[in-house]
mmCIF file of C-alpha atoms in Angstrom:
data_model
loop_
_atom_site.group_PDB
_atom_site.id
_atom_site.type_symbol
_atom_site.label_atom_id
_atom_site.label_comp_id
_atom_site.label_asym_id
_atom_site.label_seq_id
_atom_site.Cartn_x
_atom_site.Cartn_y
_atom_site.Cartn_z
ATOM 1 C CA MET J 16 97.160 85.568 106.060
ATOM 2 C CA ALA J 17 99.761 84.991 108.787
ATOM 3 C CA ARG J 18 100.237 87.347 111.731
ATOM 4 C CA ASN J 19 103.951 86.780 112.298
ATOM 5 C CA MET J 20 106.824 88.486 110.529
ATOM 6 C CA ASN J 21 109.625 86.082 109.648
ATOM 7 C CA ILE J 22 113.226 86.655 108.573
ATOM 8 C CA SER J 23 115.253 83.891 106.902
ATOM 9 C CA PHE J 24 118.972 84.299 106.261
ATOM 10 C CA LEU J 25 120.261 82.916 102.967
ATOM 11 C CA GLY J 26 123.785 84.229 103.500
ATOM 12 C CA THR J 27 125.533 85.744 106.522
ATOM 13 C CA SER J 28 129.177 85.823 105.419
ATOM 14 C CA SER J 29 131.162 88.990 104.845
ATOM 15 C CA GLY J 30 132.833 89.715 101.523
ATOM 16 C CA GLY J 31 135.670 87.341 102.353
ATOM 17 C CA GLY J 32 133.245 84.461 101.748
ATOM 18 C CA PRO J 33 131.525 82.365 100.797
ATOM 19 C CA SER J 34 132.787 79.682 103.128
ATOM 20 C CA ILE J 35 132.003 75.978 103.237
ATOM 21 C CA SER J 36 129.033 76.594 105.510
ATOM 22 C CA ARG J 37 127.903 80.158 104.753
ATOM 23 C CA ASN J 38 127.004 82.149 101.654
ATOM 24 C CA CYS J 39 127.490 85.905 101.303
ATOM 25 C CA SER J 40 124.796 88.465 102.055
ATOM 26 C CA SER J 41 121.127 87.804 101.402
ATOM 27 C CA LEU J 42 117.995 87.446 103.484
ATOM 28 C CA VAL J 43 114.275 87.247 102.840
ATOM 29 C CA ALA J 44 111.519 88.790 104.936
ATOM 30 C CA ASP J 45 107.984 87.432 105.088
ATOM 31 C CA VAL J 46 106.257 90.538 106.415
ATOM 32 C CA ILE J 47 102.976 90.518 104.505
ATOM 33 C CA GLY J 48 101.902 86.998 105.370
ATOM 34 C CA ASP J 49 100.425 86.237 101.953
ATOM 35 C CA GLY J 50 103.265 83.966 100.850
ATOM 36 C CA SER J 51 105.254 86.693 99.095
ATOM 37 C CA LEU J 52 108.822 87.479 100.155
ATOM 38 C CA TRP J 53 110.894 90.655 100.253
ATOM 39 C CA MET J 54 114.626 90.091 99.736
ATOM 40 C CA ILE J 55 117.464 92.285 100.977
ATOM 41 C CA ASP J 56 120.680 91.888 98.953
ATOM 42 C CA CYS J 57 121.456 88.985 96.662
ATOM 43 C CA ALA J 58 124.991 87.617 96.715
ATOM 44 C CA GLU J 59 126.422 85.092 94.305
ATOM 45 C CA GLY J 60 124.937 81.661 95.025
ATOM 46 C CA THR J 61 121.642 82.910 96.454
ATOM 47 C CA VAL J 62 119.581 80.784 94.056
ATOM 48 C CA ARG J 63 121.439 77.707 95.295
ATOM 49 C CA GLN J 64 120.593 78.600 98.891
ATOM 50 C CA PHE J 65 116.906 78.180 98.108
ATOM 51 C CA GLN J 66 117.645 74.679 96.821
ATOM 52 C CA MET J 67 119.711 73.698 99.869
ATOM 53 C CA GLN J 68 117.078 74.372 102.520
ATOM 54 C CA HIS J 69 116.484 71.775 105.190
ATOM 55 C CA ARG J 70 113.191 70.118 104.354
ATOM 56 C CA GLY J 71 112.081 68.410 107.524
ATOM 57 C CA GLN J 72 108.496 67.405 108.084
ATOM 58 C CA GLY J 73 106.398 70.498 108.681
ATOM 59 C CA ASP J 74 109.247 72.929 107.956
ATOM 60 C CA PRO J 75 108.263 75.903 105.775
ATOM 61 C CA VAL J 76 109.997 75.935 102.404
ATOM 62 C CA LEU J 77 111.077 79.246 100.914
ATOM 63 C CA LYS J 78 110.527 79.539 97.174
ATOM 64 C CA ALA J 79 112.537 81.914 95.008
ATOM 65 C CA PHE J 80 109.515 82.504 92.786
ATOM 66 C CA LYS J 81 107.719 84.069 95.759
ATOM 67 C CA VAL J 82 110.170 86.998 95.962
ATOM 68 C CA ALA J 83 108.191 90.058 94.879
ATOM 69 C CA LYS J 84 110.614 92.819 95.916
ATOM 70 C CA LEU J 85 114.411 92.936 96.117
ATOM 71 C CA PHE J 86 116.106 95.725 98.084
ATOM 72 C CA VAL J 87 119.821 96.406 97.589
ATOM 73 C CA THR J 88 121.828 98.115 100.335
ATOM 74 C CA HIS J 89 124.876 98.970 98.207
ATOM 75 C CA MET J 90 126.632 97.966 95.028
ATOM 76 C CA HIS J 91 129.556 95.964 96.434
ATOM 77 C CA ALA J 92 130.045 92.629 94.687
ATOM 78 C CA ASP J 93 129.288 90.468 97.725
ATOM 79 C CA HIS J 94 125.795 91.991 97.863
ATOM 80 C CA VAL J 95 124.756 92.095 94.189
ATOM 81 C CA MET J 96 126.535 89.429 92.142
ATOM 82 C CA GLY J 97 123.672 86.960 92.517
ATOM 83 C CA ILE J 98 121.034 89.312 91.123
ATOM 84 C CA ILE J 99 121.417 88.328 87.475
ATOM 85 C CA THR J 100 121.180 84.574 88.013
ATOM 86 C CA PHE J 101 118.335 85.127 90.461
ATOM 87 C CA LEU J 102 116.374 87.177 87.921
ATOM 88 C CA ARG J 103 117.020 84.647 85.165
ATOM 89 C CA HIS J 104 115.649 81.991 87.510
ATOM 90 C CA VAL J 105 112.458 83.746 88.632
ATOM 91 C CA LEU J 106 111.574 85.427 85.324
ATOM 92 C CA HIS J 107 111.388 82.064 83.530
ATOM 93 C CA PRO J 108 112.756 81.253 80.067
ATOM 94 C CA PRO J 109 110.918 82.841 77.143
ATOM 95 C CA LEU J 110 108.407 80.957 75.070
ATOM 96 C CA ILE J 111 109.836 79.765 71.772
ATOM 97 C CA ALA J 112 108.235 80.012 68.345
ATOM 98 C CA SER J 113 109.526 78.918 64.946
ATOM 99 C CA SER J 114 110.881 82.435 64.469
ATOM 100 C CA GLY J 115 112.805 82.354 67.769
ATOM 101 C CA ASP J 116 112.205 83.582 71.326
ATOM 102 C CA LEU J 117 108.911 85.341 71.915
ATOM 103 C CA PRO J 118 109.003 88.701 73.769
ATOM 104 C CA PRO J 119 108.283 88.796 77.514
ATOM 105 C CA SER J 120 104.763 89.029 78.850
ATOM 106 C CA ASP J 121 103.326 92.543 78.581
ATOM 107 C CA GLY J 122 101.806 92.257 82.065
ATOM 108 C CA PRO J 123 103.096 93.971 85.224
ATOM 109 C CA PRO J 124 106.664 93.180 86.318
ATOM 110 C CA GLN J 125 107.186 89.883 88.104
ATOM 111 C CA ILE J 126 109.639 91.462 90.542
ATOM 112 C CA GLU J 127 110.562 94.990 91.648
ATOM 113 C CA LEU J 128 114.124 95.977 92.547
ATOM 114 C CA TYR J 129 115.005 98.964 94.746
ATOM 115 C CA GLY J 130 118.504 100.265 95.339
ATOM 116 C CA PRO J 131 121.132 102.954 94.867
ATOM 117 C CA ALA J 132 122.227 104.684 91.691
ATOM 118 C CA GLY J 133 123.840 102.229 89.303
ATOM 119 C CA LEU J 134 121.544 99.292 90.007
ATOM 120 C CA ARG J 135 119.479 99.871 86.860
ATOM 121 C CA THR J 136 122.566 100.056 84.646
ATOM 122 C CA PHE J 137 124.068 97.003 86.351
ATOM 123 C CA VAL J 138 121.090 94.764 85.576
ATOM 124 C CA ARG J 139 120.405 96.210 82.134
ATOM 125 C CA SER J 140 124.025 95.953 80.980
ATOM 126 C CA ILE J 141 124.593 92.371 82.104
ATOM 127 C CA PHE J 142 121.257 91.219 80.701
ATOM 128 C CA THR J 143 122.300 92.761 77.385
ATOM 129 C CA MET J 144 125.861 91.407 77.394
ATOM 130 C CA THR J 145 124.754 87.890 78.327
ATOM 131 C CA LEU J 146 122.026 87.891 75.652
ATOM 132 C CA THR J 147 119.436 87.171 78.324
ATOM 133 C CA HIS J 148 115.800 86.722 77.307
ATOM 134 C CA THR J 149 113.032 86.037 79.818
ATOM 135 C CA GLY J 150 109.360 85.180 79.826
ATOM 136 C CA GLU J 151 108.453 87.793 82.449
ATOM 137 C CA ARG J 152 109.626 91.336 83.107
ATOM 138 C CA TYR J 153 111.347 93.166 85.964
ATOM 139 C CA VAL J 154 111.600 96.810 87.047
ATOM 140 C CA VAL J 155 114.352 98.749 88.853
ATOM 141 C CA HIS J 156 113.563 101.766 91.039
ATOM 142 C CA GLU J 157 116.586 103.819 92.088
ATOM 143 C CA LEU J 158 117.002 105.723 95.367
ATOM 144 C CA LEU J 159 118.905 108.841 94.363
ATOM 145 C CA THR J 160 120.655 111.701 96.106
ATOM 146 C CA SER J 161 121.012 115.186 94.651
ATOM 147 C CA SER J 162 124.502 114.302 93.386
ATOM 148 C CA ASP J 163 123.389 111.175 91.492
ATOM 149 C CA THR J 164 122.720 111.141 87.761
ATOM 150 C CA PRO J 165 119.447 109.351 86.928
ATOM 151 C CA THR J 166 119.652 106.404 84.549
ATOM 152 C CA SER J 167 117.327 106.865 81.603
ATOM 153 C CA CYS J 168 114.180 104.780 81.269
ATOM 154 C CA ASP J 169 113.560 105.961 77.732
ATOM 155 C CA PRO J 170 111.935 103.084 75.799
ATOM 156 C CA ALA J 171 114.910 102.982 73.445
ATOM 157 C CA MET J 172 117.238 102.338 76.414
ATOM 158 C CA LEU J 173 115.227 99.611 78.144
ATOM 159 C CA HIS J 174 116.154 95.949 77.943
ATOM 160 C CA PRO J 175 113.301 93.899 76.400
ATOM 161 C CA SER J 176 112.661 92.325 79.830
ATOM 162 C CA GLU J 177 112.665 95.689 81.641
ATOM 163 C CA CYS J 178 109.756 97.934 82.628
ATOM 164 C CA PRO J 179 110.314 101.673 83.195
ATOM 165 C CA GLY J 180 111.221 102.321 86.824
ATOM 166 C CA GLN J 181 110.845 105.253 89.187
ATOM 167 C CA ASN J 182 113.572 107.561 90.471
ATOM 168 C CA PHE J 183 113.100 108.388 94.155
ATOM 169 C CA LEU J 184 114.990 111.538 95.158
ATOM 170 C CA CYS J 185 115.808 111.732 98.862
ATOM 171 C CA ASP J 186 114.282 114.492 100.980
ATOM 172 C CA ASP J 187 116.240 117.315 102.614
ATOM 173 C CA ASN J 188 117.286 114.950 105.420
ATOM 174 C CA GLY J 189 118.628 112.370 102.983
ATOM 175 C CA PHE J 190 115.747 109.924 103.538
ATOM 176 C CA TRP J 191 113.484 108.052 101.150
ATOM 177 C CA LYS J 192 110.099 107.703 102.847
ATOM 178 C CA GLY J 193 107.302 105.458 101.651
ATOM 179 C CA VAL J 194 109.376 103.834 98.923
ATOM 180 C CA THR J 195 106.900 100.969 98.710
ATOM 181 C CA SER J 196 104.389 99.147 100.867
ATOM 182 C CA GLY J 197 102.191 96.092 101.156
ATOM 183 C CA THR J 198 99.107 95.070 103.095
ATOM 184 C CA GLY J 199 99.721 92.650 105.945
ATOM 185 C CA TYR J 200 97.539 91.074 108.623
ATOM 186 C CA TYR J 201 97.351 94.260 110.703
ATOM 187 C CA GLY J 202 97.288 96.680 107.785
ATOM 188 C CA GLU J 203 99.936 98.477 105.777
ATOM 189 C CA VAL J 204 103.647 97.627 105.982
ATOM 190 C CA VAL J 205 105.724 100.576 104.752
ATOM 191 C CA VAL J 206 109.345 100.626 103.604
ATOM 192 C CA ASP J 207 111.497 103.687 104.314
ATOM 193 C CA ALA J 208 115.197 103.978 103.522
ATOM 194 C CA GLY J 209 118.062 106.116 104.727
ATOM 195 C CA PRO J 210 121.830 106.520 104.450
ATOM 196 C CA ILE J 211 124.326 104.804 106.720
ATOM 197 C CA LEU J 212 128.074 105.341 106.739
ATOM 198 C CA HIS J 213 130.327 102.849 104.960
ATOM 199 C CA ARG J 214 133.370 103.413 102.780
ATOM 200 C CA ASP J 215 130.996 103.705 99.804
ATOM 201 C CA PRO J 216 127.345 104.851 99.669
ATOM 202 C CA CYS J 217 125.136 102.446 101.604
ATOM 203 C CA ILE J 218 121.475 102.237 102.589
ATOM 204 C CA GLY J 219 119.530 100.901 105.541
ATOM 205 C CA TYR J 220 115.876 99.875 105.262
ATOM 206 C CA VAL J 221 113.113 100.343 107.840
ATOM 207 C CA LEU J 222 110.045 98.122 107.464
ATOM 208 C CA HIS J 223 107.282 99.272 109.782
ATOM 209 C CA GLU J 224 103.571 99.158 110.537
ATOM 210 C CA PRO J 225 101.962 102.602 110.984
ATOM 211 C CA ASN J 226 99.079 100.902 112.824
ATOM 212 C CA PRO J 227 99.154 98.686 115.945
ATOM 213 C CA PRO J 228 101.012 96.562 116.858
ATOM 214 C CA HIS J 229 103.553 98.982 115.297
ATOM 215 C CA ARG J 230 106.203 96.381 114.546
ATOM 216 C CA LYS J 231 109.410 97.808 113.129
ATOM 217 C CA LEU J 232 112.312 95.997 111.453
ATOM 218 C CA VAL J 233 115.594 97.827 110.825
ATOM 219 C CA ILE J 234 117.815 96.046 108.295
ATOM 220 C CA LEU J 235 121.184 97.662 107.683
ATOM 221 C CA GLY J 236 123.814 97.206 105.025
ATOM 222 C CA ASP J 237 127.543 97.450 105.711
ATOM 223 C CA THR J 238 128.384 100.278 108.095
ATOM 224 C CA TYR J 239 130.827 101.670 110.597
ATOM 225 C CA ASP J 240 128.277 104.219 111.824
ATOM 226 C CA ALA J 241 124.528 103.929 111.250
ATOM 227 C CA SER J 242 123.609 107.028 113.257
ATOM 228 C CA PRO J 243 122.474 109.066 110.191
ATOM 229 C CA ILE J 244 119.411 106.807 109.903
ATOM 230 C CA ILE J 245 118.271 107.247 113.531
ATOM 231 C CA PRO J 246 115.883 110.169 112.835
ATOM 232 C CA LEU J 247 114.172 108.004 110.219
ATOM 233 C CA ILE J 248 113.800 105.097 112.642
ATOM 234 C CA GLN J 249 112.161 107.388 115.223
ATOM 235 C CA PRO J 250 112.628 105.019 118.166
ATOM 236 C CA SER J 251 110.170 105.510 121.019
ATOM 237 C CA ALA J 252 108.653 103.635 123.938
ATOM 238 C CA THR J 253 105.330 103.308 122.119
ATOM 239 C CA MET J 254 106.864 102.287 118.771
ATOM 240 C CA PRO J 255 110.093 100.430 119.612
ATOM 241 C CA VAL J 256 112.351 98.698 117.118
ATOM 242 C CA SER J 257 111.211 95.081 117.146
ATOM 243 C CA LEU J 258 114.320 93.746 115.406
ATOM 244 C CA LEU J 259 117.655 95.209 114.321
ATOM 245 C CA ILE J 260 119.861 93.373 111.825
ATOM 246 C CA HIS J 261 123.352 94.857 112.033
ATOM 247 C CA GLU J 262 126.640 93.791 110.525
ATOM 248 C CA ALA J 263 129.540 92.523 112.658
ATOM 249 C CA THR J 264 132.284 91.818 110.151
ATOM 250 C CA ASP J 265 135.064 91.328 112.677
ATOM 251 C CA ALA J 266 135.444 90.812 116.414
ATOM 252 C CA TYR J 267 138.151 90.818 119.032
ATOM 253 C CA ILE J 268 138.560 87.375 120.606
ATOM 254 C CA SER J 269 140.709 87.167 123.720
ATOM 255 C CA ARG J 270 143.207 84.382 124.351
ATOM 256 C CA GLN J 271 141.104 83.275 127.306
ATOM 257 C CA ILE J 272 138.481 82.217 124.777
ATOM 258 C CA ASP J 273 140.796 81.178 121.942
ATOM 259 C CA PRO J 274 144.402 80.445 122.988
ATOM 260 C CA SER J 275 145.477 80.709 119.338
ATOM 261 C CA ALA J 276 144.196 84.293 119.017
ATOM 262 C CA ARG J 277 146.962 86.712 118.088
ATOM 263 C CA ARG J 278 145.274 90.052 117.440
ATOM 264 C CA THR J 279 144.838 92.729 120.069
ATOM 265 C CA LYS J 280 141.610 94.671 120.492
ATOM 266 C CA ASP J 281 143.289 97.782 119.098
ATOM 267 C CA GLU J 282 144.417 95.871 115.996
ATOM 268 C CA VAL J 283 140.888 94.598 115.350
ATOM 269 C CA ASP J 284 139.328 98.018 115.908
ATOM 270 C CA SER J 285 141.858 99.645 113.578
ATOM 271 C CA LYS J 286 141.234 97.109 110.801
ATOM 272 C CA VAL J 287 137.455 97.412 111.116
ATOM 273 C CA ALA J 288 137.607 101.207 110.982
ATOM 274 C CA ALA J 289 139.866 101.175 107.922
ATOM 275 C CA ARG J 290 137.425 98.980 106.013
ATOM 276 C CA GLY J 291 134.255 100.747 107.084
ATOM 277 C CA HIS J 292 132.751 97.890 109.077
ATOM 278 C CA SER J 293 131.550 97.110 112.606
ATOM 279 C CA THR J 294 132.257 94.819 115.536
ATOM 280 C CA PRO J 295 129.637 93.203 117.803
ATOM 281 C CA VAL J 296 130.340 95.909 120.391
ATOM 282 C CA MET J 297 129.555 98.618 117.830
ATOM 283 C CA ALA J 298 126.379 96.788 116.800
ATOM 284 C CA GLY J 299 125.293 96.462 120.425
ATOM 285 C CA THR J 300 125.961 100.125 121.090
ATOM 286 C CA PHE J 301 123.768 101.126 118.161
ATOM 287 C CA ALA J 302 121.059 98.675 119.230
ATOM 288 C CA LYS J 303 120.983 100.266 122.678
ATOM 289 C CA LYS J 304 120.857 103.735 121.150
ATOM 290 C CA ILE J 305 117.680 102.922 119.194
ATOM 291 C CA GLY J 306 116.170 100.716 121.902
ATOM 292 C CA ALA J 307 116.048 97.573 119.776
ATOM 293 C CA GLN J 308 114.182 94.730 121.446
ATOM 294 C CA GLN J 309 116.119 92.072 119.511
ATOM 295 C CA VAL J 310 119.395 92.135 117.575
ATOM 296 C CA VAL J 311 120.758 89.727 114.981
ATOM 297 C CA LEU J 312 124.375 90.042 113.851
ATOM 298 C CA ASN J 313 125.016 89.604 110.135
ATOM 299 C CA HIS J 314 127.852 89.910 107.570
ATOM 300 C CA ILE J 315 130.208 87.968 109.831
ATOM 301 C CA GLY J 316 133.801 87.309 108.785
ATOM 302 C CA SER J 317 135.310 83.855 108.420
ATOM 303 C CA ARG J 318 137.328 84.182 111.638
#
């Protein structure tokens, strides 16, 4: 079992992508060290990104079949449209008998999905409409607020490849604590979730070790203000944020750097605010506020 926590980006482009060189949002975290992966968001083309990895001598190779958990930050298309093809890939085709496709395995789900209201219906509906049959099963757990309507997991409503999921109702502060966990080299790794501000409901995830060395990863979805999640992060000198992954959809570039630049700082800031996104300055300000030791910018526009 490995000691290190590793993050690999499968897509870093904003919703204006994909581009020639970058796919839209998806990353995988190896935080347990047992070979399993936890994925955050799954844009269109994510399966292909696994196939296009550089395979130099000694380089680790990420395998889609190792993804055990998939966390969704929000339901925008550039974050979820790869989920169906990804599930079809990792759940394997069904076994075939003379009478047709055999039902999925009755064992535990191959993969668990966590995300906002609507995720369960999204997967179930498209699996049904595309006549999808798989050899293994999946489960969707939804993170709900008091204003959300739970999606039924009545056996009559389930897709044949679907296991009944849990509905996690947020606490009085709007947080979902202890959504799931796993056992890593130093003990338990716990996943908490909380709201961040975007133009539509959006979630940030906090992956942390309650025991030393108290590593803490904060992985945010799209946001123009992530401050609502700060009480959940609980930054402190003894338990600092090891890594923050924050979006930076757009950025002001001066003509001293790029003589062809035409936009003023005010124009960039106005556009970012209107679309509910962030700039690198906003990401850096938030990183300083929570005392992040390292910051990686994500969800970067094509400019």
